[in-house]
GROMACS .gro file of C-alpha atoms in nm:
model
  278
    1MET     CA    1   9.665   8.796   7.042
    2ALA     CA    2   9.832   9.119   7.155
    3LEU     CA    3  10.169   9.036   7.308
    4ASN     CA    4  10.238   9.388   7.436
    5LEU     CA    5  10.015   9.351   7.742
    6LYS     CA    6  10.134   9.448   8.088
    7VAL     CA    7   9.987   9.290   8.401
    8LYS     CA    8   9.949   9.465   8.736
    9VAL     CA    9   9.836   9.253   9.028
   10HIS     CA   10   9.729   9.374   9.372
   11PRO     CA   11   9.858   9.211   9.694
   12VAL     CA   12   9.509   9.098   9.796
   13VAL     CA   13   9.506   8.865   9.493
   14LEU     CA   14   9.832   8.704   9.602
   15PHE     CA   15   9.693   8.656   9.953
   16GLN     CA   16   9.380   8.495   9.807
   17ILE     CA   17   9.588   8.253   9.598
   18VAL     CA   18   9.803   8.152   9.895
   19ASP     CA   19   9.493   8.112  10.113
   20ALA     CA   20   9.329   7.888   9.852
   21TYR     CA   21   9.646   7.679   9.832
   22GLU     CA   22   9.658   7.639  10.211
   23ARG     CA   23   9.291   7.527  10.216
   24ARG     CA   24   9.324   7.279   9.927
   25ASN     CA   25   9.222   6.916   9.951
   26VAL     CA   26   9.482   6.671  10.079
   27ASP     CA   27   9.515   6.499   9.740
   28ALA     CA   28   9.535   6.826   9.542
   29HIS     CA   29   9.878   6.929   9.415
   30ARG     CA   30   9.765   7.242   9.232
   31VAL     CA   31   9.493   7.504   9.278
   32ILE     CA   32   9.337   7.720   9.006
   33GLY     CA   33   9.098   8.012   9.003
   34THR     CA   34   8.957   8.311   8.818
   35LEU     CA   35   9.119   8.654   8.794
   36MET     CA   36   8.901   8.963   8.800
   37GLY     CA   37   8.987   9.324   8.725
   38THR     CA   38   8.996   9.575   8.444
   39VAL     CA   39   9.173   9.619   8.110
   40ASP     CA   40   9.272   9.965   7.989
   41LYS     CA   41   9.515  10.061   7.712
   42GLY     CA   42   9.709   9.737   7.716
   43VAL     CA   43   9.732   9.719   8.097
   44VAL     CA   44   9.552   9.437   8.278
   45GLU     CA   45   9.495   9.533   8.643
   46VAL     CA   46   9.399   9.235   8.859
   47THR     CA   47   9.214   9.345   9.172
   48ASN     CA   48   9.026   9.034   9.284
   49SER     CA   49   9.013   8.658   9.241
   50PHE     CA   50   8.845   8.341   9.362
   51GLY     CA   51   8.932   7.973   9.352
   52VAL     CA   52   8.761   7.718   9.128
   53PRO     CA   53   8.734   7.354   9.241
   54HIS     CA   54   8.896   7.118   8.992
   55LYS     CA   55   9.055   6.777   8.955
   56GLU     CA   56   9.342   6.686   8.728
   57TYR     CA   57   9.399   6.341   8.588
   58GLU     CA   58   9.671   6.213   8.360
   59ASP     CA   59   9.489   6.294   8.036
   60THR     CA   60   9.196   6.513   8.140
   61VAL     CA   61   9.100   6.792   8.376
   62GLU     CA   62   8.762   6.857   8.538
   63ALA     CA   63   8.656   7.200   8.669
   64ASP     CA   64   8.335   7.311   8.837
   65ILE     CA   65   8.233   7.578   8.584
   66VAL     CA   66   7.889   7.615   8.746
   67TYR     CA   67   8.057   7.719   9.072
   68ALA     CA   68   8.279   7.961   8.879
   69ALA     CA   69   7.976   8.120   8.709
   70ASP     CA   70   7.792   8.157   9.041
   71MET     CA   71   8.095   8.318   9.207
   72PHE     CA   72   8.129   8.563   8.920
   73LYS     CA   73   7.762   8.662   8.949
   74MET     CA   74   7.798   8.724   9.324
   75ASN     CA   75   8.110   8.933   9.268
   76GLN     CA   76   7.922   9.137   9.009
   77LYS     CA   77   7.666   9.232   9.276
   78VAL     CA   78   7.948   9.384   9.482
   79ASN     CA   79   8.155   9.547   9.209
   80ARG     CA   80   8.019   9.554   8.854
   81SER     CA   81   8.334   9.718   8.718
   82GLU     CA   82   8.536   9.401   8.779
   83GLN     CA   83   8.532   9.163   8.485
   84ILE     CA   84   8.700   8.829   8.420
   85VAL     CA   85   9.050   8.897   8.284
   86GLY     CA   86   9.205   8.550   8.306
   87TRP     CA   87   9.293   8.274   8.547
   88TRP     CA   88   9.560   8.177   8.797
   89ALA     CA   89   9.727   7.856   8.907
   90THR     CA   90   9.979   7.760   9.172
   91GLY     CA   91  10.313   7.621   9.061
   92ASN     CA   92  10.624   7.744   8.883
   93GLU     CA   93  10.546   7.639   8.528
   94VAL     CA   94  10.274   7.587   8.269
   95THR     CA   95  10.147   7.228   8.270
   96THR     CA   96   9.993   7.008   8.001
   97HIS     CA   97   9.644   7.085   8.133
   98SER     CA   98   9.691   7.463   8.110
   99SER     CA   99   9.582   7.477   7.744
  100THR     CA  100   9.254   7.301   7.824
  101ILE     CA  101   9.176   7.537   8.111
  102HIS     CA  102   9.279   7.836   7.901
  103GLU     CA  103   9.030   7.740   7.630
  104TYR     CA  104   8.747   7.777   7.882
  105TYR     CA  105   8.858   8.129   7.977
  106LEU     CA  106   8.884   8.221   7.610
  107MET     CA  107   8.506   8.184   7.606
  108GLU     CA  108   8.471   8.408   7.914
  109CYS     CA  109   8.684   8.704   7.804
  110ASN     CA  110   8.905   8.832   7.525
  111ASN     CA  111   9.279   8.765   7.553
  112PRO     CA  112   9.279   8.612   7.904
  113VAL     CA  113   9.602   8.630   8.100
  114HIS     CA  114   9.741   8.338   8.297
  115ILE     CA  115   9.927   8.399   8.624
  116THR     CA  116  10.132   8.138   8.807
  117LEU     CA  117  10.242   8.172   9.170
  118ASP     CA  118  10.503   7.931   9.302
  119THR     CA  119  10.366   7.839   9.645
  120THR     CA  120  10.631   7.566   9.683
  121LEU     CA  121  10.895   7.840   9.730
  122LYS     CA  122  11.134   7.688   9.479
  123ASN     CA  123  11.478   7.853   9.511
  124ASP     CA  124  11.346   8.022   9.828
  125ASN     CA  125  11.134   8.254   9.616
  126MET     CA  126  10.761   8.281   9.552
  127GLY     CA  127  10.794   8.321   9.177
  128LEU     CA  128  10.524   8.527   9.007
  129LYS     CA  129  10.482   8.502   8.629
  130ALA     CA  130  10.222   8.609   8.374
  131TYR     CA  131  10.148   8.456   8.035
  132VAL     CA  132   9.933   8.512   7.730
  133SER     CA  133   9.847   8.244   7.480
  134THR     CA  134   9.902   8.264   7.107
  135GLN     CA  135   9.804   8.015   6.841
  136ILE     CA  136  10.079   7.839   6.646
  137GLY     CA  137  10.082   7.578   6.371
  138VAL     CA  138  10.101   7.519   5.998
  139PRO     CA  139   9.823   7.657   5.773
  140GLY     CA  140   9.593   7.370   5.685
  141GLY     CA  141   9.764   7.145   5.938
  142LYS     CA  142   9.773   7.095   6.311
  143THR     CA  143   9.751   7.398   6.539
  144GLY     CA  144   9.818   7.452   6.905
  145ASN     CA  145   9.870   7.717   7.172
  146MET     CA  146  10.193   7.855   7.310
  147PHE     CA  147  10.219   8.051   7.635
  148ILE     CA  148  10.441   8.359   7.618
  149ASN     CA  149  10.568   8.557   7.917
  150VAL     CA  150  10.448   8.915   7.960
  151PRO     CA  151  10.567   9.175   8.215
  152ILE     CA  152  10.401   9.162   8.556
  153GLU     CA  153  10.435   9.382   8.861
  154VAL     CA  154  10.270   9.422   9.200
  155THR     CA  155  10.081   9.748   9.254
  156CYS     CA  156   9.904   9.879   9.564
  157TYR     CA  157   9.629  10.114   9.667
  158GLN     CA  158   9.704  10.331   9.970
  159PRO     CA  159   9.498  10.116  10.214
  160GLU     CA  160   9.679   9.806  10.086
  161THR     CA  161  10.012   9.974  10.157
  162VAL     CA  162   9.910  10.030  10.519
  163GLY     CA  163   9.806   9.665  10.553
  164LEU     CA  164  10.133   9.541  10.401
  165SER     CA  165  10.332   9.757  10.642
  166LEU     CA  166  10.153   9.593  10.935
  167CYS     CA  167  10.221   9.248  10.788
  168GLN     CA  168  10.591   9.328  10.753
  169LYS     CA  169  10.608   9.422  11.121
  170THR     CA  170  10.493   9.074  11.221
  171VAL     CA  171  10.809   8.933  11.061
  172ALA     CA  172  11.040   9.157  11.265
  173VAL     CA  173  10.874   9.107  11.604
  174GLY     CA  174  10.788   8.740  11.554
  175GLN     CA  175  10.418   8.785  11.632
  176LYS     CA  176  10.133   8.671  11.408
  177CYS     CA  177   9.902   8.952  11.521
  178GLN     CA  178   9.974   9.323  11.497
  179GLU     CA  179   9.742   9.598  11.617
  180PRO     CA  180   9.687   9.901  11.393
  181ILE     CA  181   9.897  10.193  11.508
  182ALA     CA  182   9.768  10.539  11.591
  183GLU     CA  183   9.773  10.820  11.335
  184LEU     CA  184  10.038  11.022  11.519
  185VAL     CA  185  10.267  10.718  11.537
  186GLN     CA  186  10.224  10.671  11.162
  187ILE     CA  187  10.325  11.032  11.106
  188GLU     CA  188  10.631  10.984  11.325
  189GLU     CA  189  10.735  10.668  11.139
  190ALA     CA  190  10.679  10.831  10.799
  191SER     CA  191  10.885  11.135  10.901
  192SER     CA  192  11.166  10.910  11.023
  193LYS     CA  193  11.159  10.712  10.698
  194ILE     CA  194  11.171  11.030  10.488
  195SER     CA  195  11.466  11.154  10.694
  196ASP     CA  196  11.655  10.828  10.635
  197LEU     CA  197  11.585  10.842  10.260
  198LEU     CA  198  11.708  11.200  10.243
  199GLU     CA  199  12.030  11.093  10.412
  200VAL     CA  200  12.075  10.827  10.142
  201VAL     CA  201  12.018  11.083   9.865
  202LEU     CA  202  12.260  11.334  10.019
  203SER     CA  203  12.522  11.063  10.062
  204TYR     CA  204  12.488  10.965   9.697
  205ILE     CA  205  12.518  11.328   9.581
  206ASP     CA  206  12.831  11.382   9.792
  207LYS     CA  207  12.979  11.061   9.648
  208VAL     CA  208  12.913  11.172   9.289
  209LEU     CA  209  13.058  11.519   9.348
  210ALA     CA  210  13.371  11.377   9.510
  211SER     CA  211  13.438  11.115   9.241
  212SER     CA  212  13.516  11.155   8.872
  213ASP     CA  213  13.501  10.784   8.781
  214CYS     CA  214  13.123  10.737   8.805
  215ASN     CA  215  12.917  10.647   8.502
  216ALA     CA  216  12.804  10.974   8.343
  217ALA     CA  217  12.494  10.822   8.185
  218ASP     CA  218  12.372  10.681   8.518
  219ASN     CA  219  12.448  11.007   8.697
  220SER     CA  220  12.254  11.204   8.435
  221HIS     CA  221  11.949  10.977   8.464
  222ILE     CA  222  11.944  10.986   8.844
  223GLY     CA  223  12.009  11.361   8.837
  224ARG     CA  224  11.699  11.417   8.624
  225ILE     CA  225  11.492  11.208   8.866
  226LEU     CA  226  11.618  11.414   9.162
  227LEU     CA  227  11.549  11.737   8.970
  228ASP     CA  228  11.190  11.629   8.899
  229LEU     CA  229  11.157  11.539   9.266
  230MET     CA  230  11.274  11.882   9.376
  231HIS     CA  231  11.036  12.053   9.132
  232SER     CA  232  10.744  11.853   9.269
  233VAL     CA  233  10.802  11.987   9.620
  234PRO     CA  234  10.602  12.308   9.687
  235HIS     CA  235  10.812  12.613   9.764
  236VAL     CA  236  10.701  12.693  10.118
  237THR     CA  237  10.891  12.890  10.378
  238PRO     CA  238  10.977  12.710  10.704
  239ASP     CA  239  10.741  12.933  10.903
  240ARG     CA  240  10.454  12.870  10.664
  241PHE     CA  241  10.523  12.496  10.667
  242GLU     CA  242  10.526  12.486  11.046
  243GLU     CA  243  10.197  12.677  11.054
  244MET     CA  244  10.035  12.436  10.807
  245PHE     CA  245  10.169  12.134  10.993
  246ASN     CA  246  10.044  12.256  11.331
  247SER     CA  247   9.704  12.333  11.182
  248ASN     CA  248   9.674  11.982  11.042
  249VAL     CA  249   9.781  11.832  11.374
  250LYS     CA  250   9.517  12.035  11.555
  251ASP     CA  251   9.252  11.915  11.310
  252LEU     CA  252   9.364  11.556  11.363
  253LEU     CA  253   9.352  11.590  11.741
  254MET     CA  254   9.006  11.748  11.718
  255VAL     CA  255   8.877  11.453  11.510
  256ILE     CA  256   9.025  11.205  11.760
  257THR     CA  257   8.865  11.391  12.051
  258LEU     CA  258   8.523  11.401  11.884
  259SER     CA  259   8.540  11.032  11.792
  260GLN     CA  260   8.629  10.936  12.149
  261LEU     CA  261   8.349  11.157  12.282
  262THR     CA  262   8.101  10.996  12.044
  263LYS     CA  263   8.216  10.652  12.149
  264THR     CA  264   8.170  10.741  12.516
  265GLN     CA  265   7.821  10.878  12.452
  266LEU     CA  266   7.717  10.561  12.267
  267GLU     CA  267   7.847  10.338  12.547
  268LEU     CA  268   7.667  10.548  12.808
  269ASN     CA  269   7.344  10.538  12.607
  270GLU     CA  270   7.371  10.160  12.575
  271LYS     CA  271   7.413  10.117  12.950
  272LEU     CA  272   7.119  10.349  13.025
  273THR     CA  273   6.902  10.152  12.785
  274LEU     CA  274   6.993   9.824  12.953
  275LEU     CA  275   6.913   9.972  13.298
  276SER     CA  276   6.574  10.098  13.180
  277LEU     CA  277   6.486   9.758  13.035
  278SER     CA  278   6.582   9.577  13.355
   0.00000   0.00000   0.00000
């Protein structure tokens, strides 16, 4: 078992786990499911998941593996690049039944990862952990499995970032529903956020220049990051930048106008069709 794996999980997987936990049976204390994604150069990227019905008793555990196989086949029809990479369970720790469930996924994929999500919000935190299993024991004697923590982080595609931003707004305004905002409003919010971040960077630079007691190693590391950031910005004159920005805004407005015109034409055609039929 390679212990140098790194797990990256997408927000949609976390939403699916929480949704499965909310829809669990009344007598169920834990929910499990299959993780799907890709493995590349020691990085396991989890992009999808689905729940698997199961029941846990004191000494045994029963899981509907036929349902799991059918769900995997249906997912393959949608996205063949996604393969089984492991399994997930709700809770904040590995239980006595985890080894039994893990043995099943060892037959489905190589080196499956196990992710736990604490839906009970212990310590006011939804703890997210990832494990791999390695075999331990004495040669010629009894053997067993031990779960070892591996690094895990949440990663996002650009559309997922937009969705998460809308979800965060529901917390501030206290509303469960939030309408998608217009493109120009998104540009305004992004520009305002960039301006605030630049103010933070300038404040930090002024603080470092004015003080001689700061940690030199930390300043050197952050300085290199800021230097790389400055080198990544294209060298464009203000006039050229304004011209490019205005051109992009005009293109955006043209697309909005054409989409609204198309929508109006479709609605008018629908009404004319209904009148002709009547």
